[in-house]
Tab-separated table of C-alpha atoms in Angstrom:
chain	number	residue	atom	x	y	z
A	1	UNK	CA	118.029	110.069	140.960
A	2	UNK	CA	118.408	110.756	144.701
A	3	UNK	CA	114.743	110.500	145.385
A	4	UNK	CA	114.591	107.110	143.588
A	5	UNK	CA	117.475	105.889	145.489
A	6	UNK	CA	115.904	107.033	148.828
A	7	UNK	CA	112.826	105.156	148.024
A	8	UNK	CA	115.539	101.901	147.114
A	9	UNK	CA	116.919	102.835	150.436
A	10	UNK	CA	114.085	102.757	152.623
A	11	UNK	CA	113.577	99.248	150.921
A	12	UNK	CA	117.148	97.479	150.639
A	13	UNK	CA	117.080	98.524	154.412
A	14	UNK	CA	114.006	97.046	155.332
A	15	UNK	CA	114.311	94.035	153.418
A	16	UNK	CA	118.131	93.607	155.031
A	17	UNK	CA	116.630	94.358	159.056
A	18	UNK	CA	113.504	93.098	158.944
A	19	UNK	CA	114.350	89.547	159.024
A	20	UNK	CA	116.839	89.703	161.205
A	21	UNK	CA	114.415	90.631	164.016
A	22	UNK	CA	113.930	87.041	165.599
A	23	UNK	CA	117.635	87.838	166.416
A	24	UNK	CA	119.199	84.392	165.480
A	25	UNK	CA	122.233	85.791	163.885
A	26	UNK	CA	120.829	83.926	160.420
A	27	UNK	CA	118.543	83.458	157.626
A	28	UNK	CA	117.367	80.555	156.223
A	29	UNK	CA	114.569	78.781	154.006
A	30	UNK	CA	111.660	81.114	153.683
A	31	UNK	CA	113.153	84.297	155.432
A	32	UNK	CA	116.040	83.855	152.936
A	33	UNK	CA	113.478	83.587	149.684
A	34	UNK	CA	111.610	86.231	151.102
A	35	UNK	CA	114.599	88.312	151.745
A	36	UNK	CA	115.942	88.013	148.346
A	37	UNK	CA	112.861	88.991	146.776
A	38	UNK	CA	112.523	91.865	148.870
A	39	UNK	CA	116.446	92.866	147.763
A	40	UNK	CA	115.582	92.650	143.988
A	41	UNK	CA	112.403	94.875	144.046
A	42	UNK	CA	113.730	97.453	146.037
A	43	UNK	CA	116.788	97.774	143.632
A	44	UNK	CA	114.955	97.203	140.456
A	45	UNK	CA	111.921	99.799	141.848
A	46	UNK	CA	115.223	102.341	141.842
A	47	UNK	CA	116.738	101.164	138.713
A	48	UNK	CA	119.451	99.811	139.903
A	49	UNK	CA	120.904	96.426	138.593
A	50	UNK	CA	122.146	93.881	141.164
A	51	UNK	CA	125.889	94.425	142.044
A	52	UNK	CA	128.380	91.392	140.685
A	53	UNK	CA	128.478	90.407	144.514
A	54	UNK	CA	124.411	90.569	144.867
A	55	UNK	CA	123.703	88.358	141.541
A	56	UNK	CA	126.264	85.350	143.082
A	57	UNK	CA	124.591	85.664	146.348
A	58	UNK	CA	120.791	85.394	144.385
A	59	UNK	CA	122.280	82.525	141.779
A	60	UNK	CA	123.942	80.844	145.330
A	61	UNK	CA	120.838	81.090	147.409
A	62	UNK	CA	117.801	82.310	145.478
A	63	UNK	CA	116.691	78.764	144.522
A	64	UNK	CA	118.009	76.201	147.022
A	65	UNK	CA	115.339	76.009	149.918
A	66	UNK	CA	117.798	74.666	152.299
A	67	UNK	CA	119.885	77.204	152.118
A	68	UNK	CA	121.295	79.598	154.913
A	69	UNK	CA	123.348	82.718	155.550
A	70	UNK	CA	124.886	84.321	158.321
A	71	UNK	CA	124.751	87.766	159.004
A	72	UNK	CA	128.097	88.639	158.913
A	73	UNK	CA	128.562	87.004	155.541
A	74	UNK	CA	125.463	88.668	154.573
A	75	UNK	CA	126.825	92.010	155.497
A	76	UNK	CA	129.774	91.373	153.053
A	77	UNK	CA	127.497	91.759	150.193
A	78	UNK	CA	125.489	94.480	150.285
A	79	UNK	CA	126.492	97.977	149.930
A	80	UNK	CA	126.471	100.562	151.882
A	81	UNK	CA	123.097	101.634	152.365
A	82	UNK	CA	121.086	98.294	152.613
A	83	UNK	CA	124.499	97.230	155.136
A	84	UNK	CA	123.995	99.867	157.502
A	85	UNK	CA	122.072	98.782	160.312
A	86	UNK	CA	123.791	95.122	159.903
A	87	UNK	CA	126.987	96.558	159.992
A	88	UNK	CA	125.962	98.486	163.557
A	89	UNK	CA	123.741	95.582	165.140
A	90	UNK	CA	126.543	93.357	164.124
A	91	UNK	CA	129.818	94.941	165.146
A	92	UNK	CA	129.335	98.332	167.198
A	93	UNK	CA	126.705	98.759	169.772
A	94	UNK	CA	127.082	96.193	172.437
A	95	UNK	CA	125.179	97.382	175.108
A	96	UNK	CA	121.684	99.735	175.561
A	97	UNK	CA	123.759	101.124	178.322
A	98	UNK	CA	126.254	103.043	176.431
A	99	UNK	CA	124.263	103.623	173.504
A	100	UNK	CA	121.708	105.479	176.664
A	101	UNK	CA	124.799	107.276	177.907
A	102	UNK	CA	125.740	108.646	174.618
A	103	UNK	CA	122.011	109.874	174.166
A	104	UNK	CA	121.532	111.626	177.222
A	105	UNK	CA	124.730	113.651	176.613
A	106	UNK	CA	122.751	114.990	173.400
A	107	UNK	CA	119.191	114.940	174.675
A	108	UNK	CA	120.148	116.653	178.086
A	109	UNK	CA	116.230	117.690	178.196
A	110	UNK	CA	114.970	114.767	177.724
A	111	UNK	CA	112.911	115.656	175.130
A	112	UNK	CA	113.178	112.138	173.473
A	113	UNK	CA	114.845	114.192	170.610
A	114	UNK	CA	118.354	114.985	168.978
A	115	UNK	CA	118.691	117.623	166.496
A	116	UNK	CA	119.807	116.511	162.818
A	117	UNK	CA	123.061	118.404	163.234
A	118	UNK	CA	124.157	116.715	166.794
A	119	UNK	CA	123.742	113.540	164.336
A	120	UNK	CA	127.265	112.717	163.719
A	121	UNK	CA	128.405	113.652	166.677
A	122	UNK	CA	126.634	111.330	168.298
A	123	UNK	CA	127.569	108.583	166.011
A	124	UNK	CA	131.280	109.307	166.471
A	125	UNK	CA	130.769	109.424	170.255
A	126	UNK	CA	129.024	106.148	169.908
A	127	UNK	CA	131.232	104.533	167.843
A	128	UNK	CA	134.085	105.770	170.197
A	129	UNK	CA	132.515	103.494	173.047
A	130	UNK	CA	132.716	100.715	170.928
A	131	UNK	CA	136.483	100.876	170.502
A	132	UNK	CA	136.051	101.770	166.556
A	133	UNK	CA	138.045	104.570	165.265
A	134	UNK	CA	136.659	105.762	161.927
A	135	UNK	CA	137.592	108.394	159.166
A	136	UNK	CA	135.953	111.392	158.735
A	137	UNK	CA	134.560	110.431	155.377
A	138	UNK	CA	132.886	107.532	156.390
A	139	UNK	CA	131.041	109.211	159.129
A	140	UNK	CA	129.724	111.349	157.222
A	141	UNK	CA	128.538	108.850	154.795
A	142	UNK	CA	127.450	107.560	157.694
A	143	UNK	CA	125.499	110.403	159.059
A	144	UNK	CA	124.046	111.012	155.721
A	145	UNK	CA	122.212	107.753	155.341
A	146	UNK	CA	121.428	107.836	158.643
A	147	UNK	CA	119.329	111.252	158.436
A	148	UNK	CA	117.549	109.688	155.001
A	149	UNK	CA	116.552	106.515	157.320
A	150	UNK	CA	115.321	108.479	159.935
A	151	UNK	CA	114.596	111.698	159.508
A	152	UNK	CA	111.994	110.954	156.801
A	153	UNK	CA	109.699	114.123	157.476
A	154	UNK	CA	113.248	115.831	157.308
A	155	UNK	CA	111.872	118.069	160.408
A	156	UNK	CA	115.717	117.991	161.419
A	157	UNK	CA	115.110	115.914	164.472
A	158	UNK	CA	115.864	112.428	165.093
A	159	UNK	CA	114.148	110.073	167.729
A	160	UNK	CA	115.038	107.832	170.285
A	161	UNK	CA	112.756	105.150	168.798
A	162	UNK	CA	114.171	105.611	165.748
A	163	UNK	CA	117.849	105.442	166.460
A	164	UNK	CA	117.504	102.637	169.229
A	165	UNK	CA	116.831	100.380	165.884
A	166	UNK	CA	120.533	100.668	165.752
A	167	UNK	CA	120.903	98.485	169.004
A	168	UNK	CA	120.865	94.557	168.704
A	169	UNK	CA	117.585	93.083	169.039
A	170	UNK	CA	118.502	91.177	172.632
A	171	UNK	CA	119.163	94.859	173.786
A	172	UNK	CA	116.792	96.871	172.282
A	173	UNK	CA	114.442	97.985	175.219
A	174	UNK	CA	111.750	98.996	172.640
A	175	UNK	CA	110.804	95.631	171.019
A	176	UNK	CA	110.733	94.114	174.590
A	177	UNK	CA	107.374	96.011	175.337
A	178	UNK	CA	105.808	96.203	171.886
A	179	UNK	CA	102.655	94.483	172.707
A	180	UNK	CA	101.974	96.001	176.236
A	181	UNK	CA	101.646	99.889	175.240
A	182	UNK	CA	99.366	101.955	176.898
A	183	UNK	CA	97.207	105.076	175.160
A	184	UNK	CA	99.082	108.117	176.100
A	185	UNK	CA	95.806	108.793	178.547
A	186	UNK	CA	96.505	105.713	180.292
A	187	UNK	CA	99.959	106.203	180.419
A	188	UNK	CA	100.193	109.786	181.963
A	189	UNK	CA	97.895	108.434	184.557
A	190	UNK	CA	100.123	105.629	185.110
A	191	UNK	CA	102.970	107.409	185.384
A	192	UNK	CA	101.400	109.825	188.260
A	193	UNK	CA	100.131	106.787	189.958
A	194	UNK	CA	103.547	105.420	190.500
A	195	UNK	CA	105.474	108.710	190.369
A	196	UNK	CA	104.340	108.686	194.517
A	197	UNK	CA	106.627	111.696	195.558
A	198	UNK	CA	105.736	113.596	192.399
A	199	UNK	CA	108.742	114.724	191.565
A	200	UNK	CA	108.572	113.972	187.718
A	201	UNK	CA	110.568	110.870	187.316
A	202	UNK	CA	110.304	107.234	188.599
A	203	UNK	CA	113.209	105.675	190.558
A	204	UNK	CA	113.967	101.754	191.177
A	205	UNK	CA	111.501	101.019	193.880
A	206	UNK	CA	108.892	102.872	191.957
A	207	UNK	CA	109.740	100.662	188.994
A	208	UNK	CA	109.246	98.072	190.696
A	209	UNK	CA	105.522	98.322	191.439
A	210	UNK	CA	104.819	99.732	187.982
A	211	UNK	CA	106.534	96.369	186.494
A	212	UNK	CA	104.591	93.830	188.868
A	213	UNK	CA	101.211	95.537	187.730
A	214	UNK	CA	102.055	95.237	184.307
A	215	UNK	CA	103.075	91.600	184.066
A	216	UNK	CA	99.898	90.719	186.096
A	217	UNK	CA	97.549	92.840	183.868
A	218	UNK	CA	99.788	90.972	180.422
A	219	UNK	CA	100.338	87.852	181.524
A	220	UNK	CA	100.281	86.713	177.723
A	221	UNK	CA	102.775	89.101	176.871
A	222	UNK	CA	105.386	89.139	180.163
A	223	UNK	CA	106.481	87.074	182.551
A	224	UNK	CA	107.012	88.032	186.041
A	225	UNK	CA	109.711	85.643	186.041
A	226	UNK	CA	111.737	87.673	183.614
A	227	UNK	CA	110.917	91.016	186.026
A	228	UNK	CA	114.787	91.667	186.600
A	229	UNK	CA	115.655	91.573	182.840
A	230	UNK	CA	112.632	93.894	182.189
A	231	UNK	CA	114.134	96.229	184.669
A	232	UNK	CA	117.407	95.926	183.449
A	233	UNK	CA	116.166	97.040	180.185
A	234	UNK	CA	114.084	99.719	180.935
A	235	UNK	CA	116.743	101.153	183.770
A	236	UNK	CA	119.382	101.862	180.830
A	237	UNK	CA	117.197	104.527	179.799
A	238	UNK	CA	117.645	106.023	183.208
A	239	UNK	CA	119.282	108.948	184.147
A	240	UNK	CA	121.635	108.540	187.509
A	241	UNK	CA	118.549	106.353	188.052
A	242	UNK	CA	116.063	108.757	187.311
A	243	UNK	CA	113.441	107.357	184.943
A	244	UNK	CA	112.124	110.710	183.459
A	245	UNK	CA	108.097	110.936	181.311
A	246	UNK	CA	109.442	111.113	178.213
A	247	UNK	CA	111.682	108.596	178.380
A	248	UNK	CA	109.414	105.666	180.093
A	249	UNK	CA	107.124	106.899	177.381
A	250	UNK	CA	109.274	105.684	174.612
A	251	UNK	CA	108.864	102.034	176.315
A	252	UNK	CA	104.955	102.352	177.454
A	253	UNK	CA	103.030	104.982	175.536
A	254	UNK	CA	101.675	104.414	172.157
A	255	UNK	CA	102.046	106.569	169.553
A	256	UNK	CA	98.956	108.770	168.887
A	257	UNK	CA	98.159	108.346	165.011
């Protein structure tokens, strides 16, 4: 049934992502148990057998402790679904710079939102940037199991921080600043103490100052030395080199639960 196969879904794809967050192209020894159990509950919680390709991966790897996988070879076999966000992390999205450039054509009010519909436009636009041509068919497979990942309170809108989990992890300005986010108190405050002019966005200079306070306040967390990648990072998200509220927010402000 669809809804059991969502619930697979949201599974297969976690169990196929997840691990690849340390972002060394590979799994091996525990992540690669760990990973394989994950794959077998998610499909058997759907009632789904293992594909013919899934049970010679499990009989190849599932016991030997040393064993290892890369994940493009990885990515040839799972289907669709639990491939998905391999197959873009692996092959498409290159930079946070284009992937920023396609967003803001879409989210031109920088609400920090694209509506369901603009979906597969945006993915062909994307894809476009990355040199991939790609049949109608298969974008909107695409766009389909992209709306079940993301859109799971199917309010027809789709956010930044969701679909930035398409980027690789070494460019995915999100992950970067997981462990320095501010209340959304804190942050609004923040953001009019370095906003000086107060014209509702921060520029380079501005930056700047905001960045230097927050390595000194985390020094456990960031490194001043790494201040010009940080920048680099959270720049891409600029606009013409206009930082705009919502869209430092993504980086900086908690979510409210």
């Amino acid at each position: 049934s669809d809804a059991r196969l969502g619930e697979s879904l949201e599974g297969a794809v976690t169990a196929s992502v997840t691990l690849f967050v340390v972002g060394n192209g590979y799994m091996d020894g525990k992540e690669l148990q760990n990973f394989i159990q994950e794959l077998q509950q998610a499909r058997k919680k759907a009632g789904l057998d293992l594909t013919p390709e899934m049970k010679a991966f499990v009989d190849q790897y599932g016991k030997a402790t040393d064993g290892k996988i890369g994940i493009v070879e990885l990515a040839q076999v799972l289907p669709t679904e639990e491939n998905f966000l391999l197959f873009f992390r692996c092959q498409q999205l290159k930079s946070s710079e284009d992937f920023m450039q396609t967003w803001r054509k879409y989210d031109s009010d920088h609400s920090g939102f694209i509506d369901s519909e603009e979906l597969k436009s945006f993915l062909k636009d994307l894809l476009q940037k990355a040199n991939k041509q790609i049949e109608d068919s298969k974008l909107t497979e695409y766009t389909e199991i992209m709306l079940r990942m993301f859109d799971a309170n199917n309010d027809g809108k789709l956010e930044l921080t969701e679909l930035a989990r398409l980027l690789p992890v070494q460019e995915n300005f999100l992950i970067k600043f997981q462990g320095v986010k501010m209340c959304a108190k804190e942050f609004n405050k923040a953001f009019e103490m370095y906003d000086q002019d107060g014209n509702g966005y921060i520029d380079e200079n501005e930056l700047d100052a905001l960045l230097k306070d927050l390595c000194e306040k985390n020094k456990k967390e960031l490194d001043i030395n790494n201040l010009a990648t940080y920048k680099k990072s959270i720049m891409a998200l600029s606009d013409g080199g206009k930082l705009y509220r919502a869209e430092l927010a993504l980086i900086l402000c908690a979510e409210e639960n």
